[in-house]
Structure formats: C-alpha cells, structure tokens
Amino acid sequence: MGLKTAEDNWLYTISSKKSLFSFNFIEIWRYRDLLMLFVKRDIITLYKQTILGPLWYVIQPLFTSVIFTLIFNNLGQIQTGTVPPFLFNLAGITAWNYFKECLTGTSNTFTKNQNIFGKVYFPRVIMPMSITISNLLKFGIQMLIFIGFFLFYKVQGTDIRLHSTILLFPLYILLMALLGLGFGMIISSMTTKYRDLTIVVGFGVQLLMYLSAVPYPLSEARLKFPEWVIPLVEYNPMTQIIEGFRSILLNSGTIEVDKFIYTCAIAVLVFLCGLIIFNRTEKQFIDTV
Amino acid sequence: MSDVILMAENISKQYRLGLVGTGTLSHDINRWWHRIRGKQDPYLKIGETNDRSKKAECDYVWALKDINFEVKRGEVLGIIGKNGAGKSTLLKILSQVTSPTTGEIKTKGRIASLLEVGTGFHPEMTGRENIYLNGAILGMTKAEIRSKEQEIIDFSGCARFIDTPVKRYSSGMTVRLAFAVAAHLEPDILVVDEVLAVGDAEFQKKAIGKMQDISAGEGRTVLFVSHNMESMARLCNRGILLNNGKIGGEGNIENVIELYLKNNQEFSDTYIEERIKSNCYVKKITLSNAQNQLTSYFNFNEGLTITFSVFKAEEDEQIYNLSFAIVNTNDVVVLSSSISDANELKLSKGANKFSVSINGYLLNKGNYKVRLFFSNETERQSIQRIDCLGFKINETGFYKNAQLRKAVIIPKLDWVKL
C-alpha cells in the first residue's frame, strides 16, 4: 500500500460523469492557437474557386435591401422618418445577416464535424467559436457597403448622422455573436440525436427576421400590429439589437436603457445555456449522431 | 518499476443496436424518468457480450465490459483482437472521443491519439498550412509546430510540394505528410491505431523506425493497435488480448500474440458438412498422419493425409470437381491441388472416398488451414468453398539450420555434387 501516495496525483480522469458546470476554460485557452487556425482556414478557403468571390456577400444584402424597400416602403407605406428607406433596410439586414450566419453556421456543428470529432479530441466549443469569429469578415465586408452608401447619401445632402452612442457599436456586435452562438450551440446539441430541429432552423430563422423589426421600425410595429404580436416583437432580444444598431448608425429610433440591459442579460443567459448544453452533449454525441 | 502512468478501472461501453428511431425516444424518456427519481439507468442492467457473428437477442450490447489494465511509463502496449473485439472503442475512450458508459481511466500524462492520419486536412490549403492546422488539432501549439516545421517537412519527403494545395497531392503524399505531423507530436502517452499500413515500402520502414524511436529512444508511453502481428512483435513489449469486449489475456507480447493466433486458428482434424448443399457434396473431411491417426498436429518431417468423403444422393450426368488449398495465417495460398490433376472424378451413388497426401519436409513450421473447393463443372457452380480444417506443423524433425528459414515451403531437394 506504499504505492498509494504516488498513485493519487492523477493529472485527469476520463469517466462518464461530468458535472453541469465543469468547463475547462484553461483547456480552451490552451487550444487558442487552434481557434485562430480554424478562423484562418475559414477565411482562406472561403473564396477559393469562385469567380465573384467576396462579391457574393455584397450582392445578397444589396438585393434584399432593394426588395425590402420596394415591398415594405413603397408598397406597404412604412415610414422610416428622415432616413432613406434603402439605407434603413441595409443597416437592418447587415446586422441581421451576422446574427443569422452565426446561428446557422453553428447550428450544425456536431453533424457537420462528426468525422473530425470522431477521430481526435479537442474542446469542441472551439468549432462554433471559430465560426462566429470568421463570420466577422463577412460582416466587415457588408459594413463597408453600408458605409459606402452612408457616405453617398451624406454627399447627396440627406440629413443623416451617427449618434453619439456609436461607441456601443462593438458591444452590439458582441451581443449578436453571443445570441447567435448561444442559440446555434443549443440547436446543434439537440440535433445530434433527433434531426427534427434542423428542418425548423431554415424557415424559423426567416420567420424570426420578420419578428425582429428588420424591415420596419419598432415604432411602426407598435402602431400597426395586432395587440398580441407587439410583445413578441418588443421583447425579442434581436429587435432590441437591430433597433439599437440602427439607432447608433442612423440616429433613428431610441435606445431604451432598461430594454438594453434586458437584451444584454438575455444574450449572456442564452450563451451560458448554450455552453452548458453543448458541453453535456460533446461527451456522448459520437454514439448518437 | 511501479510508475503507473495510466490506469483503467472497470471500463465498460454499451451501444444500442439498430436504428435511431421512435423507440429511442421512449427509452430516453424512461431513462430520464429514472434519473430524476435518482435511480440507476434501467438499460445498464441488460446487454449481451459482443459477438459480431451471433444474432443479437436484445437491443443493447456491451462493446467493452469491465476492462482493467495498467500502463507503466515508457511501456509500449499492444492491443490485439479480432475485428469487433472492442479495440477501437477502447482507443476512442482513451482519446476522449467518446466516454465510457461506466468506469474510469486515470492518467498522469497528456494523451494524444493518432486514430486516423490526416484528420482535418483541408484540400484547399497548402501543405504548410495543413501542417499547422493538423498539428493544432492534435494538440500542439503554434510555437511547437514552428520549431518542428522543417523536421516535419523533411520527414514527409514532400518539400517540393509544400506550398501546393493538398488537393493536388497524391494520396500517398497526403498520408506521408499527415503521418509526419503526427509522428512529431510530443504527448506523454501516444495512442496509435493501424497507421503503419500506409505509404510505400520505404515510408513504412521509416514509419516503423520512427515508432521505435518514439518508444525506445524517447521513452514515450505508446498504446498501439494493429492487425500486423509482425510489427506488433517488433514494437511492443507488453500486450492485451481483447475478446468480445473482455480481456482475454495479458502479458508479454509474444505470449499474447500466440494466444491470439491460437484462439483464432481452430485446429480441427475432422469436418462434417451438416447441411445438404446439393445432390452431390463433400460430407466429411479428415486429417491424419502416417500412422493413420486423426490429428491436427504434425512434425515437420511427417507427411499428412487428407481424406474426403463425397456423398451423391441420386445418379446424375453432371461432372464434379474436387480440389483444395493450404493457406497460412497470412492468408497466403501455399499450395493447391485438384483431383483432376491425377484422373477424372468418377462418383457413384452413395459415399465415395478419396485421399491425398502431402509429404513431410515441405511446409515450414506454423499454422495452416485447409480450404476445400467442390464445384459442379457442368453448371459452373461452386457447391462448397470453405476453410474446413486447421493444423499446425511443429518444429520437431527440422533441418539443422532450420531456425533461419523464413520461406513458406522448405522442401527437401536433391543436392548433387557434380
């Protein structure tokens, strides 16, 4: 029994039991190089062997904005105040796209990567995190388009200006990333065994967009929507983010402090829930996927 | 000596057979209901041992059941077993890809696994970029990879193509590069699964050499799975035999290999066909020595006789052919012979007996199987094709310097002084 003392200092244990909150942040930190290499891989390989390359990320929001302007503003008579409707829609879509890309990109983490996950171990959460980071590139390209049109309208003499809260811009990006990543991780964990949710994601995201005040301002929704729909829009964290995003860039609408705090809380909560569920799934998913 | 680096205690792994479907949901709900009441998982009590060839009687199966073992620092442990014995499952648990159903593994070092080389290679990226990505996936930091980059490129022998996308590589080159990255990992414990079966002969030699360096020279602990007993014997110093998810033997690698081969090779001197295949079939085959005794153990200098009983139910006009082959453990056909070499096969109604003898001083020591071929020549139809008997040639009665003879057959030839 003299050996007992020497055998007690195990580095770690592999077992089936895992407590709910046992994230190994040190481990994730140790794999930070991998995170950056995945991001690099996504960026390098994004435009390989396409003719238009990054242009695709320009075309999509531009056309959507044009369509939205035609339908909602020309046909549907939605008022956007002093802001040109096209610019209003472009801002909303740019923000929405980043959230959407993060959500759909991470929602199939387990099924898409089952090959590599079945062979080697690394903290699985690296994968969705890298997607969220590399999506920033697409977001950046779309932001450049927005800035281009913003300057164009400015030169034309339209009355638009940035709001002083523009300093909150990085925070809004973080909120979108947390929400997209959080929901994405929850969905990806739930779809490992039962694939039903993957079918919902496609049109669910589409529907959510219309409830998130992307093609209309929240003030219009308050006026025109039926009673029971208004809270769905108002307490939807994405509505608050889109509204806030437009508010700081175009000075349209207002940021309500209590709603802003509410949104931050929801985003952090969703992210933590996602992390917990994801963490629980990563141990067993390879047997059920 | 008692420096245990890894200890597995009661490792078990249960799998559910069949498809994931609606039945799974009801089991999941039942399981969850038991859990919230603080009870044990109801499906853990059931489950059969895992025999691939037998039809399952229940939905759950134990791929591994109560595995216990210890690995000491610097040891190279070989894990041997048939397909489906649980080797890969064990490696997967060790490399944390999946977790055990019960039990736990304790370790004092970092484990890195080489379950399949080239995991995470991206075809659009260059060789150099892939070295970094693959290295990071396997757990190296960027700085570590950078310090070894040149060494990896040299080892792979792909220096000319290193800045070309991997999709332009030949498959052999991809594997070389992937193995090169993996071989330069420096974990405390390395888990390796069948990677040596890649590349050309030159590279295989290099790979085995590197594995030997890792284990012997650098004193790393390695867990190794392969079906290649030769490289197993060369690399490992201790072995574990897995048999249907349980430990079937443990100890010195030579003993374990021998045990494995013995288990796998069914020595039998008599084979009886129990199902009637056609109007005419081989009903019984026996193996006997020069003294006419049934046996499956022969000395090198002894001849052996195979006797076939062919049964014909009805008279017919068909032409049949009877032949056999001797196959060694590496599945090499050592010799084959057909009755038509000697004369035409004439069969009368009822039982017909034929025998054929193989001389002594021919087959090298080792284990062999007798493979029977019986066919209907008129209809060009195979009736029986089966490995029916197994036998062993002992060293007794060998040539003087026979220990060095590696050939499959070592016949006694006439040497004449001219």
XYZ file of C-alpha atoms in Angstrom:
707
model
C 0.000 0.000 0.000
C 3.048 2.224 -0.009
C 2.364 2.949 -3.670
C -0.925 4.573 -2.818
C 0.502 8.029 -2.273
C 2.305 8.040 -5.587
C -0.830 6.996 -7.416
C -3.055 9.655 -6.013
C -1.812 12.587 -8.063
C -3.564 11.836 -11.351
C -3.499 14.560 -13.969
C -7.056 13.927 -15.055
C -9.727 11.283 -15.194
C -11.815 10.095 -18.105
C -15.232 8.923 -16.991
C -18.878 9.106 -17.890
C -19.738 11.523 -15.149
C -19.443 15.196 -15.741
C -20.881 17.940 -13.624
C -23.054 20.596 -15.226
C -20.645 23.475 -14.908
C -17.279 21.872 -15.404
C -15.970 23.988 -18.229
C -12.351 23.731 -18.685
C -11.504 27.296 -19.563
C -7.819 26.588 -19.129
C -8.128 23.902 -21.757
C -9.871 26.232 -24.186
C -7.123 28.747 -23.580
C -4.511 26.105 -24.336
C -6.171 25.470 -27.682
C -6.350 29.162 -28.628
C -3.925 28.587 -31.498
C -6.314 26.042 -32.939
C -9.144 28.568 -32.702
C -7.166 31.079 -34.720
C -6.082 28.455 -37.238
C -9.698 27.425 -37.815
C -10.579 31.069 -38.374
C -7.692 31.369 -40.799
C -8.813 28.219 -42.592
C -12.357 29.523 -42.987
C -11.120 32.816 -44.374
C -8.553 31.306 -46.735
C -10.937 28.749 -48.143
C -13.989 30.973 -48.356
C -13.484 32.276 -51.864
C -11.374 29.521 -53.356
C -12.594 28.681 -56.840
C -15.453 31.140 -57.034
C -15.458 33.774 -59.773
C -17.149 36.599 -57.923
C -15.538 35.721 -54.596
C -16.317 38.186 -51.810
C -18.710 39.963 -54.139
C -21.345 37.403 -53.180
C -21.503 38.918 -49.749
C -22.212 42.295 -51.319
C -24.839 41.189 -53.780
C -27.046 39.411 -51.274
C -27.714 42.301 -48.834
C -27.969 44.842 -51.636
C -30.675 42.947 -53.469
C -32.537 42.133 -50.258
C -32.499 45.824 -49.327
C -33.847 46.791 -52.728
C -36.654 44.225 -52.444
C -37.493 45.287 -48.890
C -37.587 48.916 -49.939
C -39.912 48.125 -52.846
C -42.286 45.966 -50.846
C -42.356 47.424 -47.374
C -41.681 51.083 -48.015
C -43.132 51.706 -51.475
C -45.959 49.202 -51.430
C -46.528 48.897 -47.685
C -46.068 52.589 -46.883
C -43.810 52.003 -43.880
C -42.341 55.267 -42.641
C -38.649 55.444 -41.776
C -38.529 59.088 -40.757
C -35.745 61.190 -42.197
C -33.636 58.144 -43.049
C -33.785 56.940 -46.661
C -35.665 53.592 -46.650
C -32.899 51.834 -48.593
C -30.252 52.792 -46.049
C -32.620 51.875 -43.231
C -33.117 48.391 -44.665
C -29.421 47.929 -45.455
C -28.466 48.649 -41.829
C -31.048 46.190 -40.537
C -30.045 43.478 -42.966
C -26.324 43.885 -42.306
C -26.877 43.362 -38.602
C -29.382 40.577 -39.105
C -27.071 38.727 -41.503
C -24.310 38.498 -38.953
C -26.646 37.017 -36.365
C -28.144 34.657 -38.942
C -24.738 33.475 -40.191
C -23.595 32.789 -36.654
C -26.783 30.907 -35.845
C -26.986 28.748 -38.951
C -23.222 28.277 -39.131
C -23.002 26.889 -35.624
C -26.320 25.050 -35.548
C -24.900 22.033 -37.370
C -21.548 21.877 -35.595
C -21.908 18.277 -34.449
C -23.415 16.768 -37.572
C -21.062 18.577 -39.926
C -17.916 17.784 -38.000
C -18.694 14.262 -36.882
C -15.793 12.976 -38.933
C -13.138 15.013 -37.233
C -14.849 14.847 -33.825
C -14.863 11.072 -34.132
C -11.107 10.941 -34.525
C -9.446 13.440 -32.234
C -10.250 15.257 -29.066
C -10.075 18.983 -28.677
C -12.551 21.209 -26.855
C -15.493 21.002 -29.242
C -16.596 24.516 -28.436
C -13.602 25.769 -30.440
C -15.508 24.931 -33.612
C -18.598 27.175 -33.178
C -16.412 29.891 -31.669
C -14.213 29.928 -34.748
C -17.287 30.196 -36.986
C -18.526 33.185 -35.021
C -15.169 34.888 -35.349
C -14.653 34.163 -39.030
C -18.151 35.463 -39.799
C -16.851 38.835 -38.695
C -15.074 39.022 -42.047
C -18.330 38.756 -43.980
C -19.873 41.236 -41.589
C -16.952 43.597 -42.189
C -17.420 43.439 -45.953
C -21.132 44.179 -45.586
C -20.377 47.029 -43.206
C -18.108 48.555 -45.856
C -21.003 48.545 -48.299
C -23.154 50.218 -45.711
C -20.509 52.862 -45.089
C -20.257 53.439 -48.836
C -23.970 54.100 -49.178
C -23.997 56.144 -45.993
C -21.382 58.475 -47.447
C -23.213 58.553 -50.779
C -26.428 59.752 -49.139
C -24.492 62.169 -46.971
C -22.894 63.781 -50.018
C -26.330 63.981 -51.644
C -27.334 66.152 -48.717
C -29.628 63.776 -46.878
C -29.972 64.540 -43.189
C -28.317 61.507 -41.587
C -25.700 61.389 -38.902
C -24.183 58.989 -36.430
C -25.477 59.029 -32.915
C -23.152 59.722 -30.003
C -23.770 56.181 -28.755
C -21.701 54.865 -31.687
C -19.203 53.782 -29.038
C -21.616 50.958 -28.246
C -21.029 49.501 -31.713
C -18.571 46.756 -30.591
C -20.942 45.842 -27.781
C -23.760 45.298 -30.266
C -21.571 43.006 -32.322
C -20.737 41.074 -29.170
C -24.434 40.782 -28.294
C -25.270 39.433 -31.749
C -22.375 36.985 -31.569
C -23.435 35.746 -28.125
C -27.051 35.277 -29.193
C -26.205 33.591 -32.488
C -23.584 31.359 -30.915
C -25.796 30.529 -27.925
C -28.815 29.534 -29.997
C -26.578 27.770 -32.503
C -24.968 25.638 -29.799
C -28.348 24.759 -28.310
C -29.704 23.711 -31.695
C -26.593 21.764 -32.653
C -26.724 19.831 -29.373
C -30.369 18.999 -29.811
C -29.998 17.819 -33.377
C -27.352 15.186 -32.696
C -29.905 12.518 -31.942
C -33.119 13.850 -33.378
C -32.737 15.789 -36.586
C -36.180 17.392 -36.496
C -34.836 20.745 -35.421
C -32.595 21.174 -38.468
C -35.710 21.355 -40.610
C -37.152 24.044 -38.365
C -33.997 26.177 -38.447
C -34.305 27.092 -42.128
C -37.717 28.699 -42.062
C -37.588 29.510 -38.360
C -34.789 31.983 -38.996
C -36.801 33.510 -41.827
C -39.840 33.943 -39.591
C -37.753 35.321 -36.756
C -36.451 38.015 -39.059
C -39.950 39.385 -39.560
C -40.485 39.423 -35.804
C -37.181 41.199 -35.224
C -38.060 44.566 -36.735
C -35.633 44.169 -39.608
C -37.789 45.664 -42.380
C -39.698 48.123 -40.177
C -39.034 50.339 -37.173
C -40.329 49.262 -33.781
C -42.459 52.416 -33.554
C -44.421 51.364 -36.650
C -44.927 47.888 -35.166
C -46.349 49.412 -32.003
C -48.848 51.378 -34.060
C -49.958 48.840 -36.625
C -49.504 45.286 -35.296
C -52.359 43.489 -33.504
C -52.216 43.618 -29.721
C -50.883 40.103 -29.172
C -47.978 40.402 -31.638
C -46.454 43.553 -30.157
C -44.857 41.904 -27.091
C -43.397 39.212 -29.364
C -41.583 41.901 -31.277
C -40.850 44.149 -28.361
C -39.322 41.550 -26.039
C -37.481 39.749 -28.785
C -33.815 40.471 -27.993
C -32.967 40.651 -31.683
C -35.499 43.501 -32.142
C -33.697 45.461 -29.493
C -30.349 44.784 -31.111
C -31.492 45.725 -34.628
C -33.236 48.844 -33.329
C -30.202 49.831 -31.321
C -27.875 49.124 -34.222
C -29.892 51.440 -36.492
C -30.155 53.964 -33.749
C -26.429 54.362 -33.311
C -25.662 54.329 -37.030
C -28.544 56.379 -38.399
C -29.862 58.206 -35.385
C -33.312 56.720 -35.972
C -35.287 55.416 -33.034
C -34.058 55.413 -29.485
C -32.193 53.120 -27.153
C -34.201 52.469 -24.017
C -31.813 51.743 -21.180
C -33.970 49.139 -19.445
C -34.522 47.242 -22.712
C -30.818 47.422 -23.427
C -29.947 45.873 -20.079
C -32.663 43.277 -20.628
C -31.107 42.385 -24.011
C -27.630 42.064 -22.538
C -28.951 39.777 -19.821
C -30.803 37.584 -22.313
C -27.753 37.338 -24.587
C -25.476 36.270 -21.748
C -28.098 33.826 -20.458
C -28.606 32.218 -23.880
C -24.866 31.955 -24.361
C -24.343 30.282 -20.979
C -27.260 27.885 -21.564
C -25.807 27.046 -24.952
C -22.411 26.407 -23.416
C -23.846 24.101 -20.744
C -25.949 22.080 -23.183
C -23.139 21.908 -25.709
C -20.747 20.772 -23.028
C -23.082 17.992 -21.948
C -23.585 16.806 -25.497
C -19.961 16.676 -26.594
C -19.193 13.637 -24.453
C -21.829 11.334 -25.846
C -22.765 12.695 -29.219
C -20.464 10.483 -31.242
C -22.555 7.453 -30.253
C -25.870 9.010 -31.146
C -25.117 11.225 -34.109
C 9.175 -0.005 -11.949
C 5.833 0.758 -10.392
C 5.443 4.081 -12.141
C 1.918 3.659 -13.475
C 1.072 6.390 -15.948
C -2.386 5.215 -16.938
C -4.912 3.078 -15.142
C -8.223 1.825 -16.469
C -10.774 0.668 -13.924
C -13.859 -1.317 -14.907
C -14.255 0.347 -18.261
C -17.486 -0.653 -19.983
C -19.151 0.715 -23.035
C -22.696 -0.018 -24.055
C -24.091 0.526 -27.516
C -27.618 0.344 -28.765
C -28.121 -1.779 -31.835
C -30.263 -0.876 -34.767
C -31.540 2.458 -35.872
C -32.219 5.647 -34.024
C -35.963 5.978 -34.282
C -39.089 6.486 -32.289
C -38.167 3.610 -29.951
C -35.108 5.574 -28.923
C -37.228 8.449 -27.705
C -39.271 6.233 -25.392
C -36.076 4.730 -23.971
C -34.653 8.211 -23.490
C -37.758 9.320 -21.632
C -37.683 6.212 -19.458
C -34.011 6.836 -18.706
C -34.691 10.445 -17.843
C -37.613 9.418 -15.598
C -35.317 7.068 -13.716
C -32.674 9.742 -13.388
C -34.876 12.429 -11.904
C -36.082 9.938 -9.311
C -32.428 9.272 -8.520
C -32.477 5.703 -9.792
C -29.982 3.875 -11.924
C -30.234 3.784 -15.688
C -32.589 0.824 -16.335
C -30.823 -0.157 -19.550
C -27.453 -0.653 -17.896
C -28.544 -3.946 -16.403
C -29.206 -5.571 -19.717
C -26.987 -6.118 -22.709
C -25.131 -9.058 -24.137
C -21.485 -9.685 -24.772
C -20.473 -8.529 -28.161
C -20.103 -11.327 -30.649
C -20.326 -9.954 -34.126
C -21.305 -13.207 -35.753
C -24.160 -14.203 -33.468
C -27.580 -12.737 -33.939
C -28.490 -10.346 -31.160
C -31.317 -11.149 -28.854
C -31.620 -7.767 -27.235
C -31.161 -4.191 -28.349
C -28.162 -3.368 -26.187
C -24.698 -4.725 -26.470
C -21.536 -4.299 -24.408
C -18.726 -3.327 -26.742
C -16.443 -3.362 -23.717
C -17.166 -4.984 -20.393
C -15.161 -4.457 -17.203
C -11.792 -3.735 -18.721
C -8.998 -3.241 -16.211
C -5.396 -2.613 -17.017
C -2.398 -0.508 -16.126
C 0.282 1.001 -18.287
C 3.672 1.933 -16.929
C 5.712 4.879 -18.054
C 7.779 4.142 -21.149
C 5.894 0.973 -21.926
C 4.661 0.119 -25.421
C 1.400 -1.726 -25.016
C -0.072 -3.618 -27.938
C -3.801 -4.210 -28.066
C -4.726 -7.277 -30.075
C -8.075 -8.705 -31.060
C -10.341 -9.729 -33.866
C -12.495 -7.250 -35.757
C -15.198 -6.048 -33.425
C -13.390 -7.181 -30.285
C -13.517 -3.650 -28.932
C -10.052 -2.364 -29.765
C -11.157 0.791 -31.485
C -13.793 1.502 -28.874
C -11.109 1.297 -26.211
C -8.862 3.645 -28.151
C -11.744 6.040 -28.677
C -12.390 6.132 -24.954
C -8.695 6.649 -24.267
C -8.534 9.525 -26.699
C -11.682 11.101 -25.230
C -13.653 10.934 -28.428
C -16.387 9.115 -26.579
C -16.824 8.477 -22.896
C -17.200 5.109 -21.180
C -20.647 4.039 -20.003
C -19.207 3.042 -16.648
C -15.781 3.033 -15.075
C -12.967 5.487 -15.376
C -9.487 5.952 -16.708
C -6.955 7.851 -14.678
C -3.862 9.242 -16.252
C -0.787 11.151 -15.255
C 0.040 12.447 -18.688
C -1.484 14.098 -21.681
C -2.872 11.663 -24.212
C -2.728 12.324 -27.932
C -4.237 9.966 -30.410
C -3.467 9.009 -33.946
C -6.689 7.240 -34.808
C -6.501 8.161 -38.435
C -3.841 10.277 -40.017
C -4.784 13.428 -41.843
C -7.827 14.268 -39.770
C -8.815 17.810 -40.528
C -6.672 18.216 -43.597
C -8.285 20.795 -45.800
C -7.803 20.117 -49.511
C -7.788 23.792 -50.482
C -4.938 24.695 -48.187
C -1.263 24.198 -48.876
C 0.822 21.518 -47.270
C 2.440 24.010 -44.950
C -0.875 25.473 -43.822
C -2.160 21.976 -43.217
C 0.843 21.133 -41.064
C -0.128 23.971 -38.759
C -3.841 23.169 -38.758
C -3.387 19.437 -38.273
C -0.752 19.950 -35.607
C -3.055 22.266 -33.708
C -5.939 19.800 -33.968
C -3.676 17.159 -32.488
C -2.912 19.471 -29.594
C 0.292 21.274 -30.485
C 0.700 24.993 -30.086
C 1.769 27.193 -32.945
C 5.176 27.739 -31.409
C 5.747 23.993 -31.042
C 4.829 23.395 -34.663
C 7.029 26.217 -35.868
C 10.037 24.774 -34.108
C 9.454 21.426 -35.807
C 8.201 22.586 -39.171
C 11.401 21.855 -41.055
C 11.798 18.465 -39.403
C 8.226 17.527 -40.372
C 8.711 18.599 -43.977
C 11.967 16.660 -44.233
C 10.421 13.560 -42.712
C 7.453 13.639 -45.072
C 9.679 13.989 -48.126
C 7.205 16.415 -49.667
C 9.405 19.514 -49.602
C 8.840 20.253 -53.266
C 5.071 20.393 -52.899
C 4.840 22.039 -49.515
C 3.301 25.248 -50.846
C 0.851 23.490 -53.160
C -2.745 22.839 -52.088
C -3.152 19.367 -50.654
C -5.864 18.505 -53.171
C -3.144 18.282 -55.823
C -1.244 15.698 -53.772
C -1.303 12.013 -54.492
C -2.973 10.034 -51.752
C 0.363 8.606 -50.675
C 1.851 12.057 -50.287
C -1.087 13.229 -48.191
C -0.624 10.293 -45.877
C 3.107 10.866 -45.638
C 2.598 14.474 -44.665
C -0.111 13.557 -42.183
C 1.983 10.885 -40.542
C 4.935 13.248 -40.403
C 2.889 15.758 -38.425
C 1.552 13.099 -36.098
C 4.923 11.499 -35.524
C 6.312 14.770 -34.265
C 3.720 15.125 -31.542
C 5.155 15.052 -28.074
C 2.471 13.907 -25.671
C 3.192 11.769 -22.621
C 1.013 8.983 -23.951
C 0.516 8.302 -27.633
C -2.409 6.214 -28.884
C -1.859 4.734 -32.342
C -4.329 2.813 -34.482
C -3.156 0.965 -37.590
C -1.365 3.910 -39.128
C 1.574 1.913 -40.298
C -0.378 0.337 -43.103
C 0.137 3.377 -45.283
C 2.559 4.645 -47.825
C 5.087 2.749 -49.879
C 7.610 0.275 -48.547
C 10.257 2.924 -47.986
C 7.895 5.060 -45.974
C 6.549 2.164 -43.937
C 10.067 1.321 -42.888
C 10.611 4.946 -41.924
C 7.335 4.990 -40.010
C 8.113 1.859 -38.034
C 11.587 3.203 -37.345
C 10.088 6.427 -36.065
C 7.673 4.493 -33.861
C 10.598 2.576 -32.418
C 12.444 5.827 -31.764
C 9.436 7.264 -30.017
C 9.045 4.295 -27.726
C 12.611 3.164 -27.182
C 14.701 6.261 -27.701
C 12.467 8.919 -26.261
C 10.909 6.722 -23.599
C 7.370 7.678 -24.514
C 4.413 5.557 -23.495
C 2.599 4.182 -26.522
C -0.642 2.247 -26.898
C -0.691 0.521 -30.206
C -3.360 -1.326 -32.182
C -2.641 -3.252 -35.329
C -3.522 -6.461 -37.091
C 0.022 -6.784 -38.280
C 1.498 -9.205 -35.761
C 4.989 -8.726 -37.113
C 5.167 -5.004 -36.411
C 3.327 -5.636 -33.165
C 6.010 -8.035 -32.005
C 8.737 -5.629 -33.054
C 7.338 -2.527 -31.396
C 5.563 -3.624 -28.259
C 6.841 -5.107 -25.076
C 3.531 -5.954 -23.458
C 0.182 -6.906 -24.883
C -3.505 -7.141 -24.092
C -5.802 -9.505 -25.924
C -9.391 -8.381 -26.299
C -12.028 -10.981 -26.889
C -15.638 -9.919 -27.431
C -15.151 -6.837 -25.309
C -13.386 -8.593 -22.461
C -9.736 -9.065 -21.666
C -8.769 -12.482 -22.956
C -5.136 -12.366 -21.985
C -2.426 -10.045 -20.821
C 1.323 -10.124 -20.521
C 4.435 -10.464 -22.612
C 3.688 -9.550 -26.235
C 4.912 -12.882 -27.687
C 2.660 -14.879 -25.403
C -0.325 -12.697 -26.160
C 0.213 -12.957 -29.907
C 0.486 -16.710 -29.628
C -2.692 -16.837 -27.567
C -4.469 -14.699 -30.141
C -3.362 -16.859 -33.045
C -4.324 -19.991 -31.174
C -7.777 -18.616 -30.394
C -8.301 -17.604 -33.931
C -6.967 -20.697 -35.551
C -9.313 -23.527 -34.884
C -7.263 -26.665 -35.058
C -9.524 -29.450 -36.109
C -8.888 -32.776 -37.690
C -12.445 -33.536 -38.774
C -15.011 -31.505 -40.648
C -18.568 -32.670 -41.206
C -20.965 -30.855 -43.508
C -24.237 -30.612 -41.669
C -26.434 -29.087 -44.304
C -27.002 -30.812 -47.592
C -25.882 -28.390 -50.264
C -26.924 -30.181 -53.397
C -27.384 -33.572 -54.921
C -23.700 -34.139 -54.504
C -21.447 -32.641 -51.833
C -18.427 -33.279 -49.635
C -19.816 -34.708 -46.443
C -16.725 -35.264 -44.355
C -13.053 -34.351 -44.415
C -10.420 -35.705 -42.081
C -6.752 -35.101 -41.447
C -4.484 -37.940 -40.411
C -0.801 -38.710 -40.007
C 1.307 -41.508 -41.406
C 0.099 -43.857 -38.668
C -3.484 -43.256 -39.820
C -4.377 -41.449 -36.623
C -6.674 -38.420 -36.797
C -4.697 -35.367 -35.695
C -4.059 -31.740 -36.481
C -0.522 -31.544 -35.077
C 2.286 -32.724 -37.299
C 6.031 -32.761 -37.072
C 7.959 -31.147 -39.869
C 9.238 -34.426 -41.227
C 5.836 -36.099 -41.094
C 3.540 -36.456 -44.050
C -0.164 -35.721 -43.715
C -3.159 -37.230 -45.421
C -6.466 -35.539 -46.171
C -9.442 -37.832 -46.735
C -12.601 -36.617 -48.463
C -15.982 -38.365 -48.315
C -18.126 -37.240 -51.198
C -21.809 -38.115 -50.976
C -24.057 -38.392 -54.000
C -27.799 -38.720 -53.413
C -29.009 -39.534 -56.954
C -27.266 -40.610 -60.103
C -26.769 -37.749 -62.498
C -24.821 -36.834 -65.620
C -23.050 -33.840 -64.096
C -19.264 -33.560 -63.858
C -17.907 -32.516 -60.471
C -14.503 -31.286 -59.439
C -12.808 -31.616 -56.078
C -9.804 -29.528 -55.092
C -8.219 -27.987 -52.029
C -5.649 -25.441 -50.989
C -3.373 -24.990 -47.983
C -3.473 -21.453 -46.618
C -1.176 -19.987 -43.979
C -2.045 -17.459 -41.254
C -1.261 -14.511 -43.509
C -3.857 -15.840 -45.950
C -1.233 -16.793 -48.480
C -2.198 -19.836 -50.525
C 0.794 -22.078 -50.089
C -0.242 -24.861 -52.395
C -3.294 -26.095 -54.189
C -4.225 -29.315 -55.873
C -7.162 -30.747 -57.751
C -8.271 -34.311 -58.200
C -8.372 -33.692 -61.928
C -4.569 -33.364 -61.848
C -4.464 -37.131 -61.372
C -7.555 -38.506 -63.032
C -11.196 -37.794 -63.696
C -13.508 -37.753 -60.700
C -15.898 -40.657 -61.024
C -18.663 -40.693 -58.471
C -21.143 -43.423 -57.835
C -24.344 -43.159 -55.858
C -23.765 -43.064 -52.095
C -20.475 -42.386 -50.373
C -17.184 -42.079 -52.264
C -13.825 -41.734 -50.537
C -10.692 -40.079 -51.851
C -7.456 -39.280 -50.154
C -4.438 -37.136 -50.900
C -1.116 -36.959 -49.125
C 1.336 -34.142 -48.610
C 4.939 -35.074 -47.951
C 6.902 -34.157 -44.928
C 9.923 -31.839 -45.291
C 7.758 -29.302 -47.114
C 5.612 -26.880 -45.094
C 7.571 -24.631 -42.738
C 6.560 -24.608 -39.087
C 3.378 -22.673 -38.395
C -0.376 -22.820 -38.582
C -2.296 -23.668 -41.716
C -5.835 -24.088 -42.915
C -7.254 -26.493 -45.453
C -9.573 -24.777 -47.895
C -11.997 -27.011 -49.728
C -13.357 -26.308 -53.192
C -16.097 -28.512 -54.570
C -17.879 -27.498 -57.716
C -20.248 -28.607 -60.389
C -18.255 -28.250 -63.622
C -21.233 -28.749 -65.934
C -23.177 -25.886 -64.440
C -20.038 -23.968 -63.456
C -21.335 -23.677 -59.970
C -19.420 -23.698 -56.724
C -21.025 -26.041 -54.214
C -18.599 -25.750 -51.329
C -15.828 -23.264 -50.695
C -14.855 -23.345 -47.083
C -11.893 -23.324 -44.712
C -12.684 -26.651 -43.149
C -9.620 -27.869 -41.257
C -6.771 -26.326 -39.342
C -3.433 -27.843 -38.456
C -0.048 -26.991 -37.069
C 3.415 -28.013 -38.187
C 5.773 -28.342 -35.246
C 9.483 -27.638 -35.210
C 10.286 -31.233 -34.380
C 12.221 -33.008 -37.091
C 13.508 -29.838 -38.666
C 16.548 -29.355 -40.886
C 19.686 -28.493 -38.961
C 19.763 -24.741 -39.568
C 16.018 -24.507 -39.995
C 15.512 -21.695 -37.449
C 16.721 -19.236 -40.048
C 14.493 -20.453 -42.839
C 11.743 -17.924 -43.442
C 10.282 -19.426 -46.609
C 6.734 -20.736 -46.607
C 7.744 -24.051 -48.079
C 11.150 -25.558 -47.478
C 11.119 -28.792 -49.484
C 13.889 -31.319 -49.343
C 15.575 -31.081 -52.714
C 18.204 -33.281 -54.290
C 21.621 -31.714 -53.995
C 24.190 -33.373 -56.196
C 27.908 -32.892 -56.362
C 28.988 -32.639 -59.965
